[in-house]
Amino acid sequence: MALTGRAALLAALGSLPVGIWDPGWTGFLAVNAPLALACACDVALAAPVRHLRLTRSGDTSVRLGDTADVTLTVTNPSRRPLRARVRDAWPPSSWQPGTEAAASRHLLTIPPGERRRITTRLRPTRRGDRQADRVTVRSYGPLGLLARQGTHRVPWTVRVLPPFTSRKHLPSKLARLRELDGRTSVLTRGEGTEFDSLREYVPGDDTRSIDWRATARQSAVAVRTWRPERDRRILLVLDTGRTSAGRVGDAPRLDASMDAALLLAALASRAGDRVDLLAYDRRVRALVQGRTAGDVLPSLVNALATLEPELIETDARGLAATALRTAPRRSLIVLLTTLDAAPIEEGLLPVLAQLTQRHTVLLASVADPHVARMATARGSTDAVYEAAAAAQAQAERDRTAEQLRRHGVTVVDATPEELPPALADAYLALKTAGRL
């Protein structure tokens, strides 16, 4: 079989006759001198790496689970063509497992004085800021025998945002909100404390809404319509302490709480209410205040992106005091925290009166669906013991929830998938009852 290109050259150089054999370095150099000369010429013809100019462009944010494209522009200012392998390094959490090698390594050929673009596609597996590491360039000569190698720092940051998977529930909750506002034709009136308008009575209307004075002035029975109060204040309080780090399924409890908070914020801002955010454990981790309806959701998503659970016990007194300072006027305070007995009884209950005295308090907690599955397990001794342990754990959560309800707190306890819509329903129920 005939050899061509680099293989033929190496074979030819390796088959050169040797006139003198010496057991020392002289014989070794004599045999390899032609090959060494070829390698030296090859590396001398390789384009220099140090003077390359590299810039970045592309995505600066991406939702968790989606892809982000970051473009690297490489300019070759030298008079030699650049034949290179480029590795665009990012943190391991920037890729799905097993895809880093294919996504970060590129082959590149740039004629003298020109530039080329290469795109690195990221698919992050964690929230937070992902910062570009070094760009390593290996420049080969025309024979590909040896190469020059160097690294460049080309800063770039991609912020990985929460996925907000519960946004699929938003259309149905907005439809319910429109019913409360009286903007759709329904048989029940939207309740609240703000008078909206008069209309003709239709079967099914609450007779308590009949306006007898207006009825006396016209031939038809008139009823009052109402709409929920607007411009209410809502403070979302995320507990970022030790209990938020517990994993439910594949994610920490904090991530499920974030998802529920985002759905509630989107719904409340559409309802005309003002939404603020406080993340706290022993100090303030995130604070979003005073945003307009159109800006509140992007601000919350951006603030939550870098938030991580802290492996410390939450200071309940500090949390209550900070919440009271953040919400000086009467508000709905939504506590996204644990429903475990010890943190509630030792931490929250002693300071709960400070919150309920001035505000309406709603507590939302992430339940573990594995506990519910354990409670139905049967068929073996181990399964029966697991079912008994699950029933005991659930009974303890129920007792804790009942304690909170006796203090006037609305409690929502649901699995990660069910918590966002359940929290939104609790908000709409409070709005319907005029308790905001």
PDB file of N, CA, C and O in Angstrom, residues 271-339:
ATOM      1  N   ALA A 271     -51.933  40.718  38.859  1.00  0.00           N
ATOM      2  CA  ALA A 271     -53.115  41.138  39.609  1.00  0.00           C
ATOM      3  C   ALA A 271     -53.006  42.574  40.106  1.00  0.00           C
ATOM      4  O   ALA A 271     -53.935  43.070  40.762  1.00  0.00           O
ATOM      5  N   GLY A 272     -51.900  43.227  39.829  1.00  0.00           N
ATOM      6  CA  GLY A 272     -51.731  44.608  40.254  1.00  0.00           C
ATOM      7  C   GLY A 272     -51.135  44.775  41.627  1.00  0.00           C
ATOM      8  O   GLY A 272     -51.118  45.886  42.169  1.00  0.00           O
ATOM      9  N   ASP A 273     -50.635  43.687  42.221  1.00  0.00           N
ATOM     10  CA  ASP A 273     -50.028  43.772  43.547  1.00  0.00           C
ATOM     11  C   ASP A 273     -48.519  43.995  43.429  1.00  0.00           C
ATOM     12  O   ASP A 273     -47.904  43.673  42.407  1.00  0.00           O
ATOM     13  N   ARG A 274     -47.938  44.523  44.487  1.00  0.00           N
ATOM     14  CA  ARG A 274     -46.500  44.773  44.529  1.00  0.00           C
ATOM     15  C   ARG A 274     -45.804  43.607  45.210  1.00  0.00           C
ATOM     16  O   ARG A 274     -46.207  43.189  46.301  1.00  0.00           O
ATOM     17  N   VAL A 275     -44.767  43.102  44.580  1.00  0.00           N
ATOM     18  CA  VAL A 275     -44.084  41.910  45.069  1.00  0.00           C
ATOM     19  C   VAL A 275     -42.637  42.257  45.398  1.00  0.00           C
ATOM     20  O   VAL A 275     -41.920  42.822  44.566  1.00  0.00           O
ATOM     21  N   ASP A 276     -42.207  41.900  46.618  1.00  0.00           N
ATOM     22  CA  ASP A 276     -40.809  42.027  47.044  1.00  0.00           C
ATOM     23  C   ASP A 276     -40.285  40.654  47.429  1.00  0.00           C
ATOM     24  O   ASP A 276     -41.059  39.714  47.674  1.00  0.00           O
ATOM     25  N   LEU A 277     -38.978  40.534  47.497  1.00  0.00           N
ATOM     26  CA  LEU A 277     -38.340  39.254  47.832  1.00  0.00           C
ATOM     27  C   LEU A 277     -37.277  39.472  48.893  1.00  0.00           C
ATOM     28  O   LEU A 277     -36.486  40.424  48.815  1.00  0.00           O
ATOM     29  N   LEU A 278     -37.248  38.559  49.865  1.00  0.00           N
ATOM     30  CA  LEU A 278     -36.203  38.537  50.893  1.00  0.00           C
ATOM     31  C   LEU A 278     -35.724  37.102  51.042  1.00  0.00           C
ATOM     32  O   LEU A 278     -36.535  36.193  51.271  1.00  0.00           O
ATOM     33  N   ALA A 279     -34.419  36.873  50.894  1.00  0.00           N
ATOM     34  CA  ALA A 279     -33.804  35.571  51.148  1.00  0.00           C
ATOM     35  C   ALA A 279     -32.902  35.724  52.372  1.00  0.00           C
ATOM     36  O   ALA A 279     -32.038  36.609  52.396  1.00  0.00           O
ATOM     37  N   TYR A 280     -33.092  34.857  53.366  1.00  0.00           N
ATOM     38  CA  TYR A 280     -32.435  35.084  54.662  1.00  0.00           C
ATOM     39  C   TYR A 280     -32.141  33.742  55.334  1.00  0.00           C
ATOM     40  O   TYR A 280     -32.884  32.773  55.211  1.00  0.00           O
ATOM     41  N   ASP A 281     -31.009  33.699  56.057  1.00  0.00           N
ATOM     42  CA  ASP A 281     -30.724  32.611  57.000  1.00  0.00           C
ATOM     43  C   ASP A 281     -30.206  33.210  58.303  1.00  0.00           C
ATOM     44  O   ASP A 281     -30.910  33.270  59.286  1.00  0.00           O
ATOM     45  N   ARG A 282     -28.976  33.707  58.292  1.00  0.00           N
ATOM     46  CA  ARG A 282     -28.476  34.526  59.408  1.00  0.00           C
ATOM     47  C   ARG A 282     -28.148  35.943  58.951  1.00  0.00           C
ATOM     48  O   ARG A 282     -27.802  36.791  59.759  1.00  0.00           O
ATOM     49  N   ARG A 283     -28.234  36.145  57.682  1.00  0.00           N
ATOM     50  CA  ARG A 283     -28.089  37.481  57.105  1.00  0.00           C
ATOM     51  C   ARG A 283     -28.855  37.506  55.792  1.00  0.00           C
ATOM     52  O   ARG A 283     -29.297  36.472  55.283  1.00  0.00           O
ATOM     53  N   VAL A 284     -29.019  38.665  55.239  1.00  0.00           N
ATOM     54  CA  VAL A 284     -29.752  38.821  53.981  1.00  0.00           C
ATOM     55  C   VAL A 284     -28.898  38.277  52.837  1.00  0.00           C
ATOM     56  O   VAL A 284     -27.778  38.728  52.620  1.00  0.00           O
ATOM     57  N   ARG A 285     -29.431  37.313  52.106  1.00  0.00           N
ATOM     58  CA  ARG A 285     -28.738  36.743  50.947  1.00  0.00           C
ATOM     59  C   ARG A 285     -29.199  37.369  49.640  1.00  0.00           C
ATOM     60  O   ARG A 285     -28.432  37.401  48.673  1.00  0.00           O
ATOM     61  N   ALA A 286     -30.438  37.826  49.609  1.00  0.00           N
ATOM     62  CA  ALA A 286     -30.960  38.496  48.407  1.00  0.00           C
ATOM     63  C   ALA A 286     -32.119  39.386  48.835  1.00  0.00           C
ATOM     64  O   ALA A 286     -32.879  39.044  49.744  1.00  0.00           O
ATOM     65  N   LEU A 287     -32.241  40.535  48.170  1.00  0.00           N
ATOM     66  CA  LEU A 287     -33.318  41.471  48.481  1.00  0.00           C
ATOM     67  C   LEU A 287     -33.718  42.182  47.193  1.00  0.00           C
ATOM     68  O   LEU A 287     -32.885  42.786  46.522  1.00  0.00           O
ATOM     69  N   VAL A 288     -34.994  42.078  46.847  1.00  0.00           N
ATOM     70  CA  VAL A 288     -35.549  42.754  45.677  1.00  0.00           C
ATOM     71  C   VAL A 288     -36.743  43.568  46.152  1.00  0.00           C
ATOM     72  O   VAL A 288     -37.691  43.016  46.708  1.00  0.00           O
ATOM     73  N   GLN A 289     -36.703  44.871  45.939  1.00  0.00           N
ATOM     74  CA  GLN A 289     -37.754  45.771  46.405  1.00  0.00           C
ATOM     75  C   GLN A 289     -38.070  46.822  45.352  1.00  0.00           C
ATOM     76  O   GLN A 289     -37.204  47.195  44.554  1.00  0.00           O
ATOM     77  N   GLY A 290     -39.324  47.277  45.389  1.00  0.00           N
ATOM     78  CA  GLY A 290     -39.711  48.442  44.611  1.00  0.00           C
ATOM     79  C   GLY A 290     -39.684  48.280  43.106  1.00  0.00           C
ATOM     80  O   GLY A 290     -39.567  49.264  42.380  1.00  0.00           O
ATOM     81  N   ARG A 291     -39.822  47.064  42.595  1.00  0.00           N
ATOM     82  CA  ARG A 291     -39.821  46.872  41.150  1.00  0.00           C
ATOM     83  C   ARG A 291     -41.226  47.078  40.578  1.00  0.00           C
ATOM     84  O   ARG A 291     -42.218  46.819  41.231  1.00  0.00           O
ATOM     85  N   THR A 292     -41.262  47.536  39.340  1.00  0.00           N
ATOM     86  CA  THR A 292     -42.540  47.690  38.655  1.00  0.00           C
ATOM     87  C   THR A 292     -43.063  46.314  38.233  1.00  0.00           C
ATOM     88  O   THR A 292     -42.325  45.317  38.248  1.00  0.00           O
ATOM     89  N   ALA A 293     -44.331  46.279  37.829  1.00  0.00           N
ATOM     90  CA  ALA A 293     -44.948  45.005  37.461  1.00  0.00           C
ATOM     91  C   ALA A 293     -44.202  44.331  36.316  1.00  0.00           C
ATOM     92  O   ALA A 293     -44.044  43.106  36.304  1.00  0.00           O
ATOM     93  N   GLY A 294     -43.747  45.112  35.347  1.00  0.00           N
ATOM     94  CA  GLY A 294     -43.046  44.520  34.217  1.00  0.00           C
ATOM     95  C   GLY A 294     -41.629  44.090  34.524  1.00  0.00           C
ATOM     96  O   GLY A 294     -41.070  43.254  33.805  1.00  0.00           O
ATOM     97  N   ASP A 295     -41.050  44.627  35.584  1.00  0.00           N
ATOM     98  CA  ASP A 295     -39.644  44.352  35.900  1.00  0.00           C
ATOM     99  C   ASP A 295     -39.466  43.377  37.055  1.00  0.00           C
ATOM    100  O   ASP A 295     -38.368  42.889  37.277  1.00  0.00           O
ATOM    101  N   VAL A 296     -40.553  43.076  37.774  1.00  0.00           N
ATOM    102  CA  VAL A 296     -40.390  42.300  39.006  1.00  0.00           C
ATOM    103  C   VAL A 296     -39.943  40.866  38.717  1.00  0.00           C
ATOM    104  O   VAL A 296     -39.047  40.343  39.398  1.00  0.00           O
ATOM    105  N   LEU A 297     -40.518  40.207  37.699  1.00  0.00           N
ATOM    106  CA  LEU A 297     -40.142  38.815  37.446  1.00  0.00           C
ATOM    107  C   LEU A 297     -38.702  38.682  36.966  1.00  0.00           C
ATOM    108  O   LEU A 297     -37.954  37.834  37.489  1.00  0.00           O
ATOM    109  N   PRO A 298     -38.228  39.477  35.988  1.00  0.00           N
ATOM    110  CA  PRO A 298     -36.807  39.387  35.626  1.00  0.00           C
ATOM    111  C   PRO A 298     -35.869  39.675  36.795  1.00  0.00           C
ATOM    112  O   PRO A 298     -34.822  39.042  36.932  1.00  0.00           O
ATOM    113  N   SER A 299     -36.256  40.623  37.667  1.00  0.00           N
ATOM    114  CA  SER A 299     -35.406  40.935  38.820  1.00  0.00           C
ATOM    115  C   SER A 299     -35.336  39.775  39.790  1.00  0.00           C
ATOM    116  O   SER A 299     -34.266  39.455  40.327  1.00  0.00           O
ATOM    117  N   LEU A 300     -36.473  39.112  40.020  1.00  0.00           N
ATOM    118  CA  LEU A 300     -36.476  37.965  40.930  1.00  0.00           C
ATOM    119  C   LEU A 300     -35.665  36.814  40.354  1.00  0.00           C
ATOM    120  O   LEU A 300     -34.875  36.184  41.071  1.00  0.00           O
ATOM    121  N   VAL A 301     -35.843  36.524  39.082  1.00  0.00           N
ATOM    122  CA  VAL A 301     -35.103  35.431  38.449  1.00  0.00           C
ATOM    123  C   VAL A 301     -33.601  35.683  38.531  1.00  0.00           C
ATOM    124  O   VAL A 301     -32.817  34.775  38.840  1.00  0.00           O
ATOM    125  N   ASN A 302     -33.199  36.908  38.289  1.00  0.00           N
ATOM    126  CA  ASN A 302     -31.781  37.243  38.334  1.00  0.00           C
ATOM    127  C   ASN A 302     -31.226  37.130  39.762  1.00  0.00           C
ATOM    128  O   ASN A 302     -30.097  36.665  39.965  1.00  0.00           O
ATOM    129  N   ALA A 303     -32.022  37.552  40.756  1.00  0.00           N
ATOM    130  CA  ALA A 303     -31.559  37.481  42.143  1.00  0.00           C
ATOM    131  C   ALA A 303     -31.490  36.038  42.634  1.00  0.00           C
ATOM    132  O   ALA A 303     -30.603  35.681  43.429  1.00  0.00           O
ATOM    133  N   LEU A 304     -32.404  35.193  42.183  1.00  0.00           N
ATOM    134  CA  LEU A 304     -32.432  33.809  42.643  1.00  0.00           C
ATOM    135  C   LEU A 304     -31.380  32.940  41.967  1.00  0.00           C
ATOM    136  O   LEU A 304     -31.053  31.865  42.472  1.00  0.00           O
ATOM    137  N   ALA A 305     -30.832  33.387  40.838  1.00  0.00           N
ATOM    138  CA  ALA A 305     -29.918  32.551  40.062  1.00  0.00           C
ATOM    139  C   ALA A 305     -28.706  32.111  40.871  1.00  0.00           C
ATOM    140  O   ALA A 305     -28.252  30.968  40.765  1.00  0.00           O
ATOM    141  N   THR A 306     -28.146  32.994  41.658  1.00  0.00           N
ATOM    142  CA  THR A 306     -26.906  32.690  42.387  1.00  0.00           C
ATOM    143  C   THR A 306     -27.146  32.255  43.822  1.00  0.00           C
ATOM    144  O   THR A 306     -26.196  32.065  44.578  1.00  0.00           O
ATOM    145  N   LEU A 307     -28.405  32.078  44.201  1.00  0.00           N
ATOM    146  CA  LEU A 307     -28.728  31.750  45.591  1.00  0.00           C
ATOM    147  C   LEU A 307     -28.497  30.267  45.849  1.00  0.00           C
ATOM    148  O   LEU A 307     -28.941  29.409  45.085  1.00  0.00           O
ATOM    149  N   GLU A 308     -27.809  29.954  46.933  1.00  0.00           N
ATOM    150  CA  GLU A 308     -27.538  28.569  47.307  1.00  0.00           C
ATOM    151  C   GLU A 308     -27.872  28.366  48.787  1.00  0.00           C
ATOM    152  O   GLU A 308     -27.772  29.301  49.585  1.00  0.00           O
ATOM    153  N   PRO A 309     -28.280  27.140  49.173  1.00  0.00           N
ATOM    154  CA  PRO A 309     -28.536  26.875  50.600  1.00  0.00           C
ATOM    155  C   PRO A 309     -27.264  27.015  51.431  1.00  0.00           C
ATOM    156  O   PRO A 309     -26.169  26.678  50.967  1.00  0.00           O
ATOM    157  N   GLU A 310     -27.433  27.528  52.634  1.00  0.00           N
ATOM    158  CA  GLU A 310     -26.318  27.653  53.568  1.00  0.00           C
ATOM    159  C   GLU A 310     -26.485  26.611  54.675  1.00  0.00           C
ATOM    160  O   GLU A 310     -27.576  26.461  55.229  1.00  0.00           O
ATOM    161  N   LEU A 311     -25.412  25.902  54.986  1.00  0.00           N
ATOM    162  CA  LEU A 311     -25.493  24.821  55.977  1.00  0.00           C
ATOM    163  C   LEU A 311     -25.370  25.378  57.390  1.00  0.00           C
ATOM    164  O   LEU A 311     -24.479  25.002  58.168  1.00  0.00           O
ATOM    165  N   ILE A 312     -26.271  26.287  57.731  1.00  0.00           N
ATOM    166  CA  ILE A 312     -26.334  26.880  59.070  1.00  0.00           C
ATOM    167  C   ILE A 312     -27.799  26.956  59.479  1.00  0.00           C
ATOM    168  O   ILE A 312     -28.701  26.934  58.647  1.00  0.00           O
ATOM    169  N   GLU A 313     -28.026  27.038  60.791  1.00  0.00           N
ATOM    170  CA  GLU A 313     -29.392  27.133  61.302  1.00  0.00           C
ATOM    171  C   GLU A 313     -29.918  28.543  61.076  1.00  0.00           C
ATOM    172  O   GLU A 313     -29.226  29.529  61.341  1.00  0.00           O
ATOM    173  N   THR A 314     -31.139  28.636  60.605  1.00  0.00           N
ATOM    174  CA  THR A 314     -31.738  29.942  60.346  1.00  0.00           C
ATOM    175  C   THR A 314     -32.044  30.663  61.655  1.00  0.00           C
ATOM    176  O   THR A 314     -32.565  30.067  62.607  1.00  0.00           O
ATOM    177  N   ASP A 315     -31.705  31.941  61.708  1.00  0.00           N
ATOM    178  CA  ASP A 315     -32.013  32.787  62.859  1.00  0.00           C
ATOM    179  C   ASP A 315     -33.440  33.314  62.685  1.00  0.00           C
ATOM    180  O   ASP A 315     -33.678  34.274  61.946  1.00  0.00           O
ATOM    181  N   ALA A 316     -34.412  32.682  63.356  1.00  0.00           N
ATOM    182  CA  ALA A 316     -35.815  33.040  63.179  1.00  0.00           C
ATOM    183  C   ALA A 316     -36.102  34.455  63.663  1.00  0.00           C
ATOM    184  O   ALA A 316     -36.891  35.183  63.057  1.00  0.00           O
ATOM    185  N   ARG A 317     -35.476  34.871  64.756  1.00  0.00           N
ATOM    186  CA  ARG A 317     -35.702  36.233  65.264  1.00  0.00           C
ATOM    187  C   ARG A 317     -35.174  37.265  64.270  1.00  0.00           C
ATOM    188  O   ARG A 317     -35.824  38.279  64.007  1.00  0.00           O
ATOM    189  N   GLY A 318     -33.994  37.000  63.733  1.00  0.00           N
ATOM    190  CA  GLY A 318     -33.453  37.916  62.740  1.00  0.00           C
ATOM    191  C   GLY A 318     -34.297  37.950  61.487  1.00  0.00           C
ATOM    192  O   GLY A 318     -34.495  39.009  60.873  1.00  0.00           O
ATOM    193  N   LEU A 319     -34.829  36.786  61.083  1.00  0.00           N
ATOM    194  CA  LEU A 319     -35.683  36.732  59.905  1.00  0.00           C
ATOM    195  C   LEU A 319     -36.949  37.556  60.117  1.00  0.00           C
ATOM    196  O   LEU A 319     -37.351  38.333  59.238  1.00  0.00           O
ATOM    197  N   ALA A 320     -37.590  37.391  61.289  1.00  0.00           N
ATOM    198  CA  ALA A 320     -38.816  38.144  61.565  1.00  0.00           C
ATOM    199  C   ALA A 320     -38.545  39.646  61.609  1.00  0.00           C
ATOM    200  O   ALA A 320     -39.312  40.446  61.052  1.00  0.00           O
ATOM    201  N   ALA A 321     -37.455  40.033  62.256  1.00  0.00           N
ATOM    202  CA  ALA A 321     -37.132  41.457  62.353  1.00  0.00           C
ATOM    203  C   ALA A 321     -36.842  42.055  60.983  1.00  0.00           C
ATOM    204  O   ALA A 321     -37.291  43.172  60.664  1.00  0.00           O
ATOM    205  N   THR A 322     -36.113  41.317  60.144  1.00  0.00           N
ATOM    206  CA  THR A 322     -35.799  41.815  58.802  1.00  0.00           C
ATOM    207  C   THR A 322     -37.052  41.898  57.948  1.00  0.00           C
ATOM    208  O   THR A 322     -37.228  42.838  57.163  1.00  0.00           O
ATOM    209  N   ALA A 323     -37.943  40.909  58.079  1.00  0.00           N
ATOM    210  CA  ALA A 323     -39.197  40.942  57.322  1.00  0.00           C
ATOM    211  C   ALA A 323     -40.048  42.139  57.728  1.00  0.00           C
ATOM    212  O   ALA A 323     -40.657  42.799  56.876  1.00  0.00           O
ATOM    213  N   LEU A 324     -40.090  42.448  59.012  1.00  0.00           N
ATOM    214  CA  LEU A 324     -40.877  43.601  59.477  1.00  0.00           C
ATOM    215  C   LEU A 324     -40.286  44.912  58.966  1.00  0.00           C
ATOM    216  O   LEU A 324     -41.033  45.847  58.637  1.00  0.00           O
ATOM    217  N   ARG A 325     -38.969  44.991  58.896  1.00  0.00           N
ATOM    218  CA  ARG A 325     -38.351  46.204  58.352  1.00  0.00           C
ATOM    219  C   ARG A 325     -38.592  46.324  56.846  1.00  0.00           C
ATOM    220  O   ARG A 325     -38.780  47.420  56.319  1.00  0.00           O
ATOM    221  N   THR A 326     -38.580  45.174  56.170  1.00  0.00           N
ATOM    222  CA  THR A 326     -38.759  45.194  54.714  1.00  0.00           C
ATOM    223  C   THR A 326     -40.201  45.510  54.340  1.00  0.00           C
ATOM    224  O   THR A 326     -40.453  46.115  53.292  1.00  0.00           O
ATOM    225  N   ALA A 327     -41.153  45.111  55.180  1.00  0.00           N
ATOM    226  CA  ALA A 327     -42.575  45.346  54.902  1.00  0.00           C
ATOM    227  C   ALA A 327     -43.167  46.176  56.035  1.00  0.00           C
ATOM    228  O   ALA A 327     -43.832  45.643  56.929  1.00  0.00           O
ATOM    229  N   PRO A 328     -42.942  47.481  56.032  1.00  0.00           N
ATOM    230  CA  PRO A 328     -43.466  48.312  57.125  1.00  0.00           C
ATOM    231  C   PRO A 328     -44.981  48.457  57.097  1.00  0.00           C
ATOM    232  O   PRO A 328     -45.604  48.687  58.136  1.00  0.00           O
ATOM    233  N   ARG A 329     -45.587  48.347  55.895  1.00  0.00           N
ATOM    234  CA  ARG A 329     -47.038  48.434  55.784  1.00  0.00           C
ATOM    235  C   ARG A 329     -47.639  47.033  55.773  1.00  0.00           C
ATOM    236  O   ARG A 329     -46.964  46.041  55.537  1.00  0.00           O
ATOM    237  N   ARG A 330     -48.954  46.967  56.023  1.00  0.00           N
ATOM    238  CA  ARG A 330     -49.623  45.675  56.068  1.00  0.00           C
ATOM    239  C   ARG A 330     -49.432  44.945  54.746  1.00  0.00           C
ATOM    240  O   ARG A 330     -49.667  45.498  53.666  1.00  0.00           O
ATOM    241  N   SER A 331     -49.017  43.681  54.807  1.00  0.00           N
ATOM    242  CA  SER A 331     -48.678  42.912  53.616  1.00  0.00           C
ATOM    243  C   SER A 331     -49.073  41.457  53.810  1.00  0.00           C
ATOM    244  O   SER A 331     -49.421  41.015  54.917  1.00  0.00           O
ATOM    245  N   LEU A 332     -49.013  40.729  52.724  1.00  0.00           N
ATOM    246  CA  LEU A 332     -49.058  39.274  52.776  1.00  0.00           C
ATOM    247  C   LEU A 332     -47.612  38.788  52.798  1.00  0.00           C
ATOM    248  O   LEU A 332     -46.865  38.992  51.846  1.00  0.00           O
ATOM    249  N   ILE A 333     -47.221  38.158  53.903  1.00  0.00           N
ATOM    250  CA  ILE A 333     -45.868  37.606  54.027  1.00  0.00           C
ATOM    251  C   ILE A 333     -45.946  36.108  53.745  1.00  0.00           C
ATOM    252  O   ILE A 333     -46.639  35.365  54.426  1.00  0.00           O
ATOM    253  N   VAL A 334     -45.236  35.683  52.702  1.00  0.00           N
ATOM    254  CA  VAL A 334     -45.214  34.277  52.292  1.00  0.00           C
ATOM    255  C   VAL A 334     -43.885  33.683  52.721  1.00  0.00           C
ATOM    256  O   VAL A 334     -42.830  34.018  52.162  1.00  0.00           O
ATOM    257  N   LEU A 335     -43.916  32.827  53.723  1.00  0.00           N
ATOM    258  CA  LEU A 335     -42.707  32.171  54.232  1.00  0.00           C
ATOM    259  C   LEU A 335     -42.522  30.844  53.516  1.00  0.00           C
ATOM    260  O   LEU A 335     -43.357  29.949  53.628  1.00  0.00           O
ATOM    261  N   LEU A 336     -41.454  30.709  52.762  1.00  0.00           N
ATOM    262  CA  LEU A 336     -41.133  29.444  52.095  1.00  0.00           C
ATOM    263  C   LEU A 336     -40.039  28.779  52.912  1.00  0.00           C
ATOM    264  O   LEU A 336     -38.855  29.093  52.776  1.00  0.00           O
ATOM    265  N   THR A 337     -40.463  27.868  53.781  1.00  0.00           N
ATOM    266  CA  THR A 337     -39.552  27.279  54.751  1.00  0.00           C
ATOM    267  C   THR A 337     -39.976  25.850  55.043  1.00  0.00           C
ATOM    268  O   THR A 337     -40.901  25.313  54.408  1.00  0.00           O
ATOM    269  N   THR A 338     -39.348  25.233  56.014  1.00  0.00           N
ATOM    270  CA  THR A 338     -39.652  23.850  56.357  1.00  0.00           C
ATOM    271  C   THR A 338     -40.877  23.768  57.263  1.00  0.00           C
ATOM    272  O   THR A 338     -41.248  24.738  57.922  1.00  0.00           O
ATOM    273  N   LEU A 339     -41.483  22.585  57.263  1.00  0.00           N
ATOM    274  CA  LEU A 339     -42.583  22.305  58.175  1.00  0.00           C
ATOM    275  C   LEU A 339     -42.159  21.273  59.219  1.00  0.00           C
ATOM    276  O   LEU A 339     -42.998  20.689  59.898  1.00  0.00           O
TER     277      LEU A 339
END
